Amino acid sequence: MATASPAQDTRSAILSAGQAIMGRKGYSGVGLTEILTAAGVPKGSFYHYFASKDAFGEAMVAAYFEDYLAGMDAIIARSGLTAAERLMLYFADWRENQVAYDCQGRCLAVKLGAEVADLSEPMRLALKAGTGGVVSRLEAMLRAGIADGSLRFEGHTGDVAASLYNLWLGASVMVKIERSHEPFEAALRTTRRMLAMSRA
Amino acid sequence: MATASPAQDTRSAILSAGQAIMGRKGYSGVGLTEILTAAGVPKGSFYHYFASKDAFGEAMVAAYFEDYLAGMDAIIARSGLTAAERLMLYFADWRENQVAYDCQGRCLAVKLGAEVADLSEPMRLALKAGTGGVVSRLEAMLRAGIADGSLRFEGHTGDVAASLYNLWLGASVMVKIERSHEPFEAALRTTRRMLAMSRA
DNA sequence: AGGAATGATTAGACCGGTCGTCTAGAGCGT
DNA sequence: ACGCTCTAGACGACCGGTCTAATCATTCCT
């Protein structure tokens, strides 16, 4: 009982195999068989853990954002940095992860957002909850940056946080399309300009 | 010979049915049969006009951007407007089109970008050419706006054009996810701020 | 302690739909 | 009448998600 039960292991094995493969090939383009084979789990087990592919997708997105937001919180909790530095660290991580694998990054919001939002209501809501969490954390960092004087900007904090996220989301799509990291560099320059930051 | 040949009609019927359906359901999620039924074209004809689903996708994206860029050029060519007004007109159109159909807009760059870029090299290149055309037209509008004094901004024109596009691309994804037009309103405010525009 | 019962997990069959192909034949211009 | 473009839709091989039946581990009762 000390560690996770085998049932949980199987379940999360399916989940993480799904994240890896669907992050690469999308949702509709991937069959359960491929995920289950990769996870080393027999096909019949699937419907013991998930009611349908759709329900699986929902759980996968939720699990993805749980980890993702925990990572953000870790950056936010880091001591000895200004808010501006933490924000730059976050975007540097974003760029790093998304440029990996030959510019075919694995962020599920980027990869699945447009595809799945019109397809499945549960997945859409999971995506909405997750991205909402990201934006509200960005907003908190912006507020902290005003408080500690490390950055400044015009307009509502909520607008700026959302726009920053949208900018990086769009840049991530363009990185895939152009297969070049240049969109991220431009996004970085724009981010700095929007936040009146000196070259951090 | 005055009008398009019937062959061209059939071909473009398949193309436009494909745009409508794949704009809604994505690429992998749609079968040829569905498109051909909608177009009223029998299945056998398909492979006379296109070598494969992949080649069809490439042609579809190319055709989409041809129309799209023609629409942009029409806005650019319109007389009696400042560059800033033309730019606002463009983004207003974007918002309009994307909010239609209950926030499940039909822009193929938004819908297919992330899904297809990692899947098919020909489609990726078609997407790259199309989005490149959009950004370079935005850039031209920005230069015109500087020239006629209707807007001003800091940074390289190319960066600003690309960032504007990324911002709206990301906002379009978020509109799908949130099923609310609010991301566009925020993007509009940010756009105006970036370009030092008064409430046009 | 032995064995039956219970619930978790697996195995693989199942039907329907996928893309892509292929053989005919219809329609048209020459 | 001939040749060529285009249409027609059946077909095959395969893969999709789903479900029912059997197996396994565990627990509880006698």
CSV table of C-alpha atoms (C1' of nucleotides) in Angstrom, one decimal:
chain,number,residue,atom,x,y,z
A,1,MET,CA,0.0,0.0,0.0
A,2,ALA,CA,3.0,2.2,0.3
A,3,THR,CA,3.2,2.9,-3.5
A,4,ALA,CA,0.4,3.3,-6.0
A,5,SER,CA,-1.7,0.3,-6.6
A,6,PRO,CA,-1.1,-1.7,-9.8
A,7,ALA,CA,-4.5,-0.5,-11.0
A,8,GLN,CA,-3.4,3.1,-10.7
A,9,ASP,CA,-0.1,2.3,-12.5
A,10,THR,CA,-2.0,0.8,-15.4
A,11,ARG,CA,-4.3,3.7,-15.6
A,12,SER,CA,-1.6,6.3,-15.5
A,13,ALA,CA,0.5,4.3,-17.9
A,14,ILE,CA,-2.3,4.6,-20.4
A,15,LEU,CA,-2.7,8.3,-19.6
A,16,SER,CA,1.0,9.1,-20.1
A,17,ALA,CA,1.3,7.0,-23.3
A,18,GLY,CA,-1.7,8.9,-24.6
A,19,GLN,CA,-0.2,12.3,-23.8
A,20,ALA,CA,3.0,11.4,-25.6
A,21,ILE,CA,1.4,10.0,-28.7
A,22,MET,CA,-1.5,12.4,-29.0
A,23,GLY,CA,0.8,15.3,-28.4
A,24,ARG,CA,2.5,14.2,-31.5
A,25,LYS,CA,-0.3,13.0,-33.7
A,26,GLY,CA,-3.4,14.7,-32.4
A,27,TYR,CA,-6.6,13.2,-31.1
A,28,SER,CA,-8.5,11.8,-34.1
A,29,GLY,CA,-5.4,10.6,-35.8
A,30,VAL,CA,-4.5,8.2,-33.0
A,31,GLY,CA,-6.2,4.9,-32.3
A,32,LEU,CA,-6.6,3.3,-28.9
A,33,THR,CA,-4.6,0.3,-30.1
A,34,GLU,CA,-1.5,2.4,-30.7
A,35,ILE,CA,-1.7,3.9,-27.2
A,36,LEU,CA,-2.4,0.7,-25.5
A,37,THR,CA,0.4,-1.1,-27.3
A,38,ALA,CA,2.8,1.6,-26.3
A,39,ALA,CA,1.7,1.4,-22.7
A,40,GLY,CA,2.0,-2.4,-22.7
A,41,VAL,CA,-1.6,-2.7,-21.7
A,42,PRO,CA,-4.0,-5.1,-23.4
A,43,LYS,CA,-6.8,-3.6,-25.4
A,44,GLY,CA,-9.6,-5.1,-23.2
A,45,SER,CA,-8.4,-3.3,-20.2
A,46,PHE,CA,-9.1,0.1,-21.6
A,47,TYR,CA,-12.8,0.1,-20.9
A,48,HIS,CA,-12.2,-0.9,-17.4
A,49,TYR,CA,-10.5,2.4,-16.7
A,50,PHE,CA,-12.3,4.7,-19.1
A,51,ALA,CA,-15.8,4.8,-20.4
A,52,SER,CA,-14.9,5.8,-23.9
A,53,LYS,CA,-12.2,7.4,-26.0
A,54,ASP,CA,-13.8,10.7,-25.2
A,55,ALA,CA,-13.7,10.2,-21.5
A,56,PHE,CA,-10.1,9.1,-21.8
A,57,GLY,CA,-9.3,12.4,-23.6
A,58,GLU,CA,-10.9,14.4,-20.9
A,59,ALA,CA,-8.9,12.6,-18.2
A,60,MET,CA,-5.7,12.9,-20.2
A,61,VAL,CA,-6.1,16.7,-20.7
A,62,ALA,CA,-6.9,17.1,-17.0
A,63,ALA,CA,-3.9,15.1,-16.0
A,64,TYR,CA,-1.7,17.0,-18.3
A,65,PHE,CA,-2.7,20.4,-16.9
A,66,GLU,CA,-2.4,19.1,-13.3
A,67,ASP,CA,1.3,18.5,-14.0
A,68,TYR,CA,1.7,21.6,-16.0
A,69,LEU,CA,0.2,23.9,-13.4
A,70,ALA,CA,2.3,22.2,-10.7
A,71,GLY,CA,5.4,23.1,-12.8
A,72,MET,CA,4.2,26.7,-13.0
A,73,ASP,CA,3.6,26.8,-9.3
A,74,ALA,CA,7.1,25.6,-8.8
A,75,ILE,CA,8.5,28.5,-10.8
A,76,ILE,CA,6.2,30.9,-8.9
A,77,ALA,CA,7.4,29.6,-5.6
A,78,ARG,CA,11.0,29.9,-6.4
A,79,SER,CA,12.7,32.4,-4.1
A,80,GLY,CA,15.3,35.0,-4.9
A,81,LEU,CA,13.9,36.1,-8.2
A,82,THR,CA,11.9,39.1,-9.3
A,83,ALA,CA,8.5,38.4,-10.8
A,84,ALA,CA,9.9,39.5,-14.2
A,85,GLU,CA,12.7,36.9,-13.9
A,86,ARG,CA,10.2,34.2,-13.0
A,87,LEU,CA,8.0,35.2,-16.0
A,88,MET,CA,11.0,35.0,-18.3
A,89,LEU,CA,11.9,31.6,-16.8
A,90,TYR,CA,8.4,30.4,-17.6
A,91,PHE,CA,8.5,31.6,-21.2
A,92,ALA,CA,12.0,30.2,-21.7
A,93,ASP,CA,10.7,26.8,-20.5
A,94,TRP,CA,7.8,27.1,-22.9
A,95,ARG,CA,10.1,27.8,-25.8
A,96,GLU,CA,12.5,25.0,-24.7
A,97,ASN,CA,9.7,22.4,-24.5
A,98,GLN,CA,8.0,23.4,-27.7
A,99,VAL,CA,11.2,23.6,-29.8
A,100,ALA,CA,12.2,20.1,-28.7
A,101,TYR,CA,11.6,17.2,-31.0
A,102,ASP,CA,12.3,19.2,-34.1
A,103,CYS,CA,9.8,21.9,-33.4
A,104,GLN,CA,7.0,19.4,-32.9
A,105,GLY,CA,6.3,20.4,-29.3
A,106,ARG,CA,4.1,18.4,-27.1
A,107,CYS,CA,2.0,21.0,-25.4
A,108,LEU,CA,-1.5,19.6,-25.4
A,109,ALA,CA,-3.2,23.0,-25.4
A,110,VAL,CA,-1.4,23.9,-28.5
A,111,LYS,CA,-1.8,20.5,-30.2
A,112,LEU,CA,-5.4,19.7,-29.3
A,113,GLY,CA,-7.0,23.0,-28.6
A,114,ALA,CA,-8.4,23.8,-32.0
A,115,GLU,CA,-9.0,20.2,-33.0
A,116,VAL,CA,-10.8,19.0,-30.0
A,117,ALA,CA,-12.7,22.1,-28.8
A,118,ASP,CA,-15.4,21.7,-31.5
A,119,LEU,CA,-15.4,17.9,-31.1
A,120,SER,CA,-16.0,17.0,-27.5
A,121,GLU,CA,-17.6,19.0,-24.8
A,122,PRO,CA,-15.9,17.3,-21.9
A,123,MET,CA,-12.5,17.8,-23.5
A,124,ARG,CA,-13.3,21.4,-24.3
A,125,LEU,CA,-14.1,22.0,-20.6
A,126,ALA,CA,-11.0,20.3,-19.5
A,127,LEU,CA,-9.0,22.5,-21.8
A,128,LYS,CA,-10.9,25.6,-20.6
A,129,ALA,CA,-10.2,24.8,-17.0
A,130,GLY,CA,-6.5,24.2,-17.7
A,131,THR,CA,-5.9,27.3,-19.8
A,132,GLY,CA,-7.8,29.3,-17.3
A,133,GLY,CA,-5.4,28.1,-14.6
A,134,VAL,CA,-2.4,29.1,-16.7
A,135,VAL,CA,-3.8,32.6,-17.4
A,136,SER,CA,-4.7,33.3,-13.8
A,137,ARG,CA,-1.2,32.3,-12.8
A,138,LEU,CA,0.3,34.6,-15.4
A,139,GLU,CA,-2.0,37.3,-14.0
A,140,ALA,CA,-0.7,36.7,-10.5
A,141,MET,CA,2.9,37.0,-11.8
A,142,LEU,CA,2.1,40.3,-13.5
A,143,ARG,CA,0.6,41.7,-10.3
A,144,ALA,CA,3.7,40.6,-8.4
A,145,GLY,CA,5.8,42.3,-11.0
A,146,ILE,CA,4.1,45.5,-10.5
A,147,ALA,CA,4.4,45.1,-6.8
A,148,ASP,CA,8.1,44.5,-6.8
A,149,GLY,CA,8.7,47.0,-9.6
A,150,SER,CA,10.3,44.6,-12.0
A,151,LEU,CA,7.8,45.3,-14.8
A,152,ARG,CA,5.2,47.7,-15.8
A,153,PHE,CA,2.5,47.8,-18.5
A,154,GLU,CA,-0.7,49.6,-19.6
A,155,GLY,CA,-4.2,48.1,-19.6
A,156,HIS,CA,-6.0,45.7,-17.4
A,157,THR,CA,-3.9,43.0,-15.9
A,158,GLY,CA,-6.3,40.3,-17.1
A,159,ASP,CA,-6.1,41.5,-20.7
A,160,VAL,CA,-2.3,41.5,-20.6
A,161,ALA,CA,-2.1,38.0,-19.1
A,162,ALA,CA,-4.6,36.7,-21.7
A,163,SER,CA,-2.9,38.4,-24.5
A,164,LEU,CA,0.5,37.1,-23.5
A,165,TYR,CA,-0.9,33.6,-23.4
A,166,ASN,CA,-2.6,34.0,-26.8
A,167,LEU,CA,0.6,35.4,-28.2
A,168,TRP,CA,2.6,32.4,-27.1
A,169,LEU,CA,-0.1,30.0,-28.1
A,170,GLY,CA,-0.2,31.4,-31.6
A,171,ALA,CA,3.6,31.5,-31.8
A,172,SER,CA,3.6,27.8,-30.9
A,173,VAL,CA,1.4,27.0,-33.8
A,174,MET,CA,3.5,29.1,-36.1
A,175,VAL,CA,6.7,27.3,-34.8
A,176,LYS,CA,5.0,24.0,-35.9
A,177,ILE,CA,4.1,25.4,-39.3
A,178,GLU,CA,7.4,27.1,-40.0
A,179,ARG,CA,9.5,24.5,-38.3
A,180,SER,CA,11.7,27.3,-37.0
A,181,HIS,CA,12.0,28.8,-33.5
A,182,GLU,CA,12.0,32.3,-34.9
A,183,PRO,CA,8.3,32.9,-33.9
A,184,PHE,CA,9.3,32.4,-30.3
A,185,GLU,CA,12.1,34.9,-30.6
A,186,ALA,CA,9.7,37.5,-32.0
A,187,ALA,CA,7.2,36.6,-29.2
A,188,LEU,CA,9.9,37.1,-26.6
A,189,ARG,CA,10.8,40.5,-28.0
A,190,THR,CA,7.2,41.5,-28.0
A,191,THR,CA,6.7,40.2,-24.5
A,192,ARG,CA,9.6,42.2,-23.2
A,193,ARG,CA,8.3,45.3,-25.0
A,194,MET,CA,4.8,44.9,-23.6
A,195,LEU,CA,6.1,44.6,-20.1
A,196,ALA,CA,8.6,47.4,-20.4
A,197,MET,CA,11.4,45.0,-19.4
A,198,SER,CA,15.1,45.6,-20.1
A,199,ARG,CA,16.9,42.7,-21.7
A,200,ALA,CA,16.6,40.3,-18.8
B,1,MET,CA,-14.5,27.9,-72.7
B,2,ALA,CA,-15.8,31.2,-71.3
B,3,THR,CA,-16.6,29.8,-67.9
B,4,ALA,CA,-15.0,27.1,-65.9
B,5,SER,CA,-15.1,23.6,-67.4
B,6,PRO,CA,-17.3,21.1,-65.7
B,7,ALA,CA,-14.2,19.3,-64.6
B,8,GLN,CA,-13.1,22.4,-62.8
B,9,ASP,CA,-16.5,22.7,-61.2
B,10,THR,CA,-16.3,19.2,-59.8
B,11,ARG,CA,-12.8,19.7,-58.6
B,12,SER,CA,-13.7,23.0,-56.8
B,13,ALA,CA,-16.9,21.4,-55.5
B,14,ILE,CA,-14.8,18.8,-53.7
B,15,LEU,CA,-12.4,21.5,-52.5
B,16,SER,CA,-15.0,23.7,-51.1
B,17,ALA,CA,-16.9,20.9,-49.5
B,18,GLY,CA,-13.7,19.8,-47.9
B,19,GLN,CA,-13.0,23.3,-46.6
B,20,ALA,CA,-16.4,23.5,-45.0
B,21,ILE,CA,-16.3,20.1,-43.4
B,22,MET,CA,-12.6,20.0,-42.3
B,23,GLY,CA,-12.9,23.6,-41.0
B,24,ARG,CA,-15.4,22.1,-38.6
B,25,LYS,CA,-14.1,18.7,-37.8
B,26,GLY,CA,-10.4,18.8,-38.6
B,27,TYR,CA,-8.4,16.7,-41.0
B,28,SER,CA,-8.0,13.2,-39.5
B,29,GLY,CA,-11.5,13.3,-38.2
B,30,VAL,CA,-13.0,13.4,-41.7
B,31,GLY,CA,-13.2,10.7,-44.3
B,32,LEU,CA,-13.2,11.3,-48.0
B,33,THR,CA,-16.6,9.7,-48.3
B,34,GLU,CA,-18.2,12.4,-46.1
B,35,ILE,CA,-16.7,15.2,-48.3
B,36,LEU,CA,-17.7,13.5,-51.5
B,37,THR,CA,-21.2,12.9,-50.4
B,38,ALA,CA,-21.6,16.5,-49.4
B,39,ALA,CA,-20.2,17.6,-52.7
B,40,GLY,CA,-22.5,15.2,-54.6
B,41,VAL,CA,-19.5,13.7,-56.3
B,42,PRO,CA,-19.0,10.0,-56.5
B,43,LYS,CA,-16.1,8.4,-54.9
B,44,GLY,CA,-14.4,7.2,-58.0
B,45,SER,CA,-14.0,10.7,-59.3
B,46,PHE,CA,-11.8,11.8,-56.4
B,47,TYR,CA,-8.7,10.0,-57.5
B,48,HIS,CA,-9.0,11.5,-60.9
B,49,TYR,CA,-8.5,15.0,-59.4
B,50,PHE,CA,-6.2,14.2,-56.5
B,51,ALA,CA,-3.5,11.7,-55.9
B,52,SER,CA,-4.4,11.1,-52.3
B,53,LYS,CA,-6.1,12.5,-49.2
B,54,ASP,CA,-2.8,14.2,-48.4
B,55,ALA,CA,-2.5,15.9,-51.8
B,56,PHE,CA,-6.1,16.9,-51.5
B,57,GLY,CA,-5.4,18.6,-48.2
B,58,GLU,CA,-2.5,20.5,-49.7
B,59,ALA,CA,-4.7,21.7,-52.6
B,60,MET,CA,-7.5,22.6,-50.2
B,61,VAL,CA,-5.2,24.7,-48.0
B,62,ALA,CA,-3.7,26.4,-51.0
B,63,ALA,CA,-7.1,27.2,-52.4
B,64,TYR,CA,-8.3,28.5,-49.1
B,65,PHE,CA,-5.4,30.9,-48.7
B,66,GLU,CA,-5.8,32.1,-52.3
B,67,ASP,CA,-9.3,33.3,-51.5
B,68,TYR,CA,-8.3,34.5,-48.1
B,69,LEU,CA,-5.4,36.6,-49.4
B,70,ALA,CA,-7.6,38.0,-52.2
B,71,GLY,CA,-10.0,39.2,-49.5
B,72,MET,CA,-7.1,40.8,-47.6
B,73,ASP,CA,-5.9,42.5,-50.8
B,74,ALA,CA,-9.4,43.8,-51.3
B,75,ILE,CA,-9.3,45.5,-47.9
B,76,ILE,CA,-5.9,46.9,-48.6
B,77,ALA,CA,-7.0,48.2,-52.0
B,78,ARG,CA,-10.0,50.0,-50.6
B,79,SER,CA,-9.7,53.8,-50.9
B,80,GLY,CA,-10.5,56.5,-48.6
B,81,LEU,CA,-9.3,54.8,-45.4
B,82,THR,CA,-6.2,55.2,-43.3
B,83,ALA,CA,-4.0,52.2,-42.9
B,84,ALA,CA,-5.2,51.9,-39.3
B,85,GLU,CA,-8.8,51.8,-40.4
B,86,ARG,CA,-8.0,49.1,-42.9
B,87,LEU,CA,-6.2,47.1,-40.2
B,88,MET,CA,-9.2,47.4,-37.9
B,89,LEU,CA,-11.5,46.3,-40.7
B,90,TYR,CA,-9.4,43.3,-41.2
B,91,PHE,CA,-9.4,42.3,-37.6
B,92,ALA,CA,-13.1,43.0,-37.3
B,93,ASP,CA,-13.7,40.6,-40.2
B,94,TRP,CA,-11.5,38.0,-38.5
B,95,ARG,CA,-13.5,38.3,-35.4
B,96,GLU,CA,-16.8,38.2,-37.3
B,97,ASN,CA,-15.9,35.1,-39.2
B,98,GLN,CA,-14.5,33.2,-36.3
B,99,VAL,CA,-17.3,34.0,-33.9
B,100,ALA,CA,-19.8,32.7,-36.5
B,101,TYR,CA,-21.3,29.2,-36.1
B,102,ASP,CA,-21.3,29.4,-32.3
B,103,CYS,CA,-17.6,30.3,-31.9
B,104,GLN,CA,-16.6,27.3,-34.0
B,105,GLY,CA,-15.0,29.4,-36.7
B,106,ARG,CA,-13.8,28.0,-40.0
B,107,CYS,CA,-10.3,29.5,-40.5
B,108,LEU,CA,-8.2,26.6,-41.7
B,109,ALA,CA,-5.0,28.1,-40.3
B,110,VAL,CA,-6.6,28.1,-36.9
B,111,LYS,CA,-8.3,24.7,-37.2
B,112,LEU,CA,-5.6,22.7,-39.0
B,113,GLY,CA,-2.4,24.4,-38.2
B,114,ALA,CA,-1.4,22.5,-35.1
B,115,GLU,CA,-3.0,19.2,-36.2
B,116,VAL,CA,-1.5,19.0,-39.7
B,117,ALA,CA,1.9,20.6,-39.5
B,118,ASP,CA,3.3,17.6,-37.8
B,119,LEU,CA,1.4,15.2,-40.0
B,120,SER,CA,2.0,16.1,-43.6
B,121,GLU,CA,4.9,17.9,-45.1
B,122,PRO,CA,3.0,19.2,-48.2
B,123,MET,CA,0.2,20.5,-46.1
B,124,ARG,CA,2.7,22.1,-43.7
B,125,LEU,CA,4.3,23.9,-46.6
B,126,ALA,CA,1.0,25.1,-47.9
B,127,LEU,CA,0.1,26.4,-44.5
B,128,LYS,CA,3.5,28.1,-44.3
B,129,ALA,CA,3.1,29.8,-47.6
B,130,GLY,CA,-0.4,31.0,-46.7
B,131,THR,CA,0.4,32.3,-43.3
B,132,GLY,CA,3.5,34.0,-44.7
B,133,GLY,CA,1.3,35.8,-47.1
B,134,VAL,CA,-0.9,37.0,-44.4
B,135,VAL,CA,1.9,38.3,-42.2
B,136,SER,CA,3.6,40.1,-45.1
B,137,ARG,CA,0.4,41.9,-45.9
B,138,LEU,CA,0.0,42.8,-42.3
B,139,GLU,CA,3.5,44.1,-42.4
B,140,ALA,CA,2.7,46.2,-45.5
B,141,MET,CA,-0.3,47.7,-43.7
B,142,LEU,CA,1.9,48.6,-40.7
B,143,ARG,CA,4.3,50.4,-43.0
B,144,ALA,CA,1.5,52.2,-44.6
B,145,GLY,CA,0.2,53.2,-41.2
B,146,ILE,CA,3.5,54.7,-40.3
B,147,ALA,CA,3.7,56.5,-43.6
B,148,ASP,CA,0.2,58.0,-43.3
B,149,GLY,CA,0.6,58.7,-39.5
B,150,SER,CA,-2.4,56.7,-38.5
B,151,LEU,CA,-0.4,54.4,-36.2
B,152,ARG,CA,2.9,54.1,-34.5
B,153,PHE,CA,4.8,51.4,-32.6
B,154,GLU,CA,8.1,50.3,-31.3
B,155,GLY,CA,10.3,47.4,-32.6
B,156,HIS,CA,10.8,45.8,-36.0
B,157,THR,CA,7.8,46.0,-38.3
B,158,GLY,CA,8.2,42.3,-39.0
B,159,ASP,CA,8.1,41.4,-35.3
B,160,VAL,CA,5.0,43.4,-34.8
B,161,ALA,CA,3.2,42.0,-37.8
B,162,ALA,CA,4.1,38.4,-36.7
B,163,SER,CA,3.1,39.1,-33.1
B,164,LEU,CA,-0.2,40.6,-34.2
B,165,TYR,CA,-0.9,37.5,-36.2
B,166,ASN,CA,0.2,35.1,-33.4
B,167,LEU,CA,-1.9,37.0,-30.9
B,168,TRP,CA,-5.0,36.6,-33.1
B,169,LEU,CA,-4.3,33.0,-33.9
B,170,GLY,CA,-4.0,32.2,-30.2
B,171,ALA,CA,-7.1,34.2,-29.5
B,172,SER,CA,-9.0,32.2,-32.1
B,173,VAL,CA,-8.0,29.0,-30.4
B,174,MET,CA,-9.1,30.4,-27.0
B,175,VAL,CA,-12.4,31.5,-28.5
B,176,LYS,CA,-13.0,27.9,-29.5
B,177,ILE,CA,-12.0,26.6,-26.1
B,178,GLU,CA,-13.9,29.1,-24.1
B,179,ARG,CA,-16.8,29.4,-26.6
B,180,SER,CA,-16.9,33.1,-25.9
B,181,HIS,CA,-15.8,36.1,-28.0
B,182,GLU,CA,-14.1,37.7,-25.0
B,183,PRO,CA,-10.6,36.6,-26.1
B,184,PHE,CA,-11.1,38.7,-29.3
B,185,GLU,CA,-12.1,41.7,-27.3
B,186,ALA,CA,-9.0,41.4,-25.3
B,187,ALA,CA,-6.9,40.9,-28.4
B,188,LEU,CA,-8.5,44.0,-30.0
B,189,ARG,CA,-7.6,46.1,-26.9
B,190,THR,CA,-4.1,44.8,-27.0
B,191,THR,CA,-3.8,45.4,-30.7
B,192,ARG,CA,-4.9,49.0,-30.3
B,193,ARG,CA,-2.4,49.5,-27.5
B,194,MET,CA,0.5,48.0,-29.4
B,195,LEU,CA,-0.2,50.3,-32.3
B,196,ALA,CA,-0.8,53.4,-30.2
B,197,MET,CA,-4.2,53.8,-31.8
B,198,SER,CA,-7.0,55.9,-30.3
B,199,ARG,CA,-10.4,54.1,-30.2
B,200,ALA,CA,-11.0,53.8,-33.9
C,1,DA,C1',-7.7,-23.7,6.8
C,2,DG,C1',-10.3,-24.6,2.5
C,3,DG,C1',-13.1,-23.2,-0.9
C,4,DA,C1',-16.7,-20.5,-2.8
C,5,DA,C1',-18.0,-15.8,-4.1
C,6,DT,C1',-16.9,-11.3,-5.4
C,7,DG,C1',-15.0,-7.8,-8.0
C,8,DA,C1',-11.0,-6.3,-10.8
C,9,DT,C1',-8.7,-7.2,-15.0
C,10,DT,C1',-7.9,-9.3,-19.6
C,11,DA,C1',-8.7,-11.5,-24.0
C,12,DG,C1',-10.3,-11.3,-28.3
C,13,DA,C1',-14.4,-11.2,-31.3
C,14,DC,C1',-17.3,-7.9,-33.6
C,15,DC,C1',-19.3,-4.6,-36.8
C,16,DG,C1',-18.8,-0.6,-39.1
C,17,DG,C1',-16.1,2.8,-41.4
C,18,DT,C1',-11.4,4.1,-43.3
C,19,DC,C1',-8.5,5.0,-47.5
C,20,DG,C1',-7.2,3.8,-51.7
C,21,DT,C1',-7.8,0.8,-56.0
C,22,DC,C1',-9.6,-1.1,-59.9
C,23,DT,C1',-12.6,-2.4,-63.8
C,24,DA,C1',-16.3,-0.7,-66.5
C,25,DG,C1',-18.7,2.4,-68.9
C,26,DA,C1',-20.8,7.2,-70.0
C,27,DG,C1',-20.2,11.5,-72.3
C,28,DC,C1',-18.0,14.5,-75.4
C,29,DG,C1',-15.2,16.5,-79.1
C,30,DT,C1',-13.1,15.4,-83.4
D,1,DA,C1',-16.6,5.6,-85.1
D,2,DC,C1',-12.9,6.5,-82.3
D,3,DG,C1',-10.1,8.3,-78.3
D,4,DC,C1',-9.9,10.5,-74.2
D,5,DT,C1',-11.6,12.7,-70.1
D,6,DC,C1',-14.3,11.9,-66.5
D,7,DT,C1',-17.8,9.1,-63.7
D,8,DA,C1',-19.4,5.1,-61.4
D,9,DG,C1',-19.5,2.4,-57.4
D,10,DA,C1',-18.1,-2.2,-55.8
D,11,DC,C1',-14.2,-4.0,-53.5
D,12,DG,C1',-10.2,-5.2,-50.4
D,13,DA,C1',-7.4,-4.8,-46.7
D,14,DC,C1',-7.2,-2.8,-42.6
D,15,DC,C1',-8.2,-0.3,-38.4
D,16,DG,C1',-11.6,2.2,-35.5
D,17,DG,C1',-14.1,1.9,-30.9
D,18,DT,C1',-17.0,-1.2,-28.2
D,19,DC,C1',-18.7,-5.2,-25.9
D,20,DT,C1',-19.3,-9.9,-23.9
D,21,DA,C1',-17.3,-13.7,-21.9
D,22,DA,C1',-13.6,-15.7,-19.4
D,23,DT,C1',-9.7,-15.2,-16.2
D,24,DC,C1',-7.4,-13.7,-12.3
D,25,DA,C1',-6.6,-12.1,-7.4
D,26,DT,C1',-8.6,-11.3,-3.2
D,27,DT,C1',-11.6,-11.7,0.5
D,28,DC,C1',-14.9,-13.7,3.4
D,29,DC,C1',-17.6,-17.5,5.3
D,30,DT,C1',-18.0,-21.9,7.1
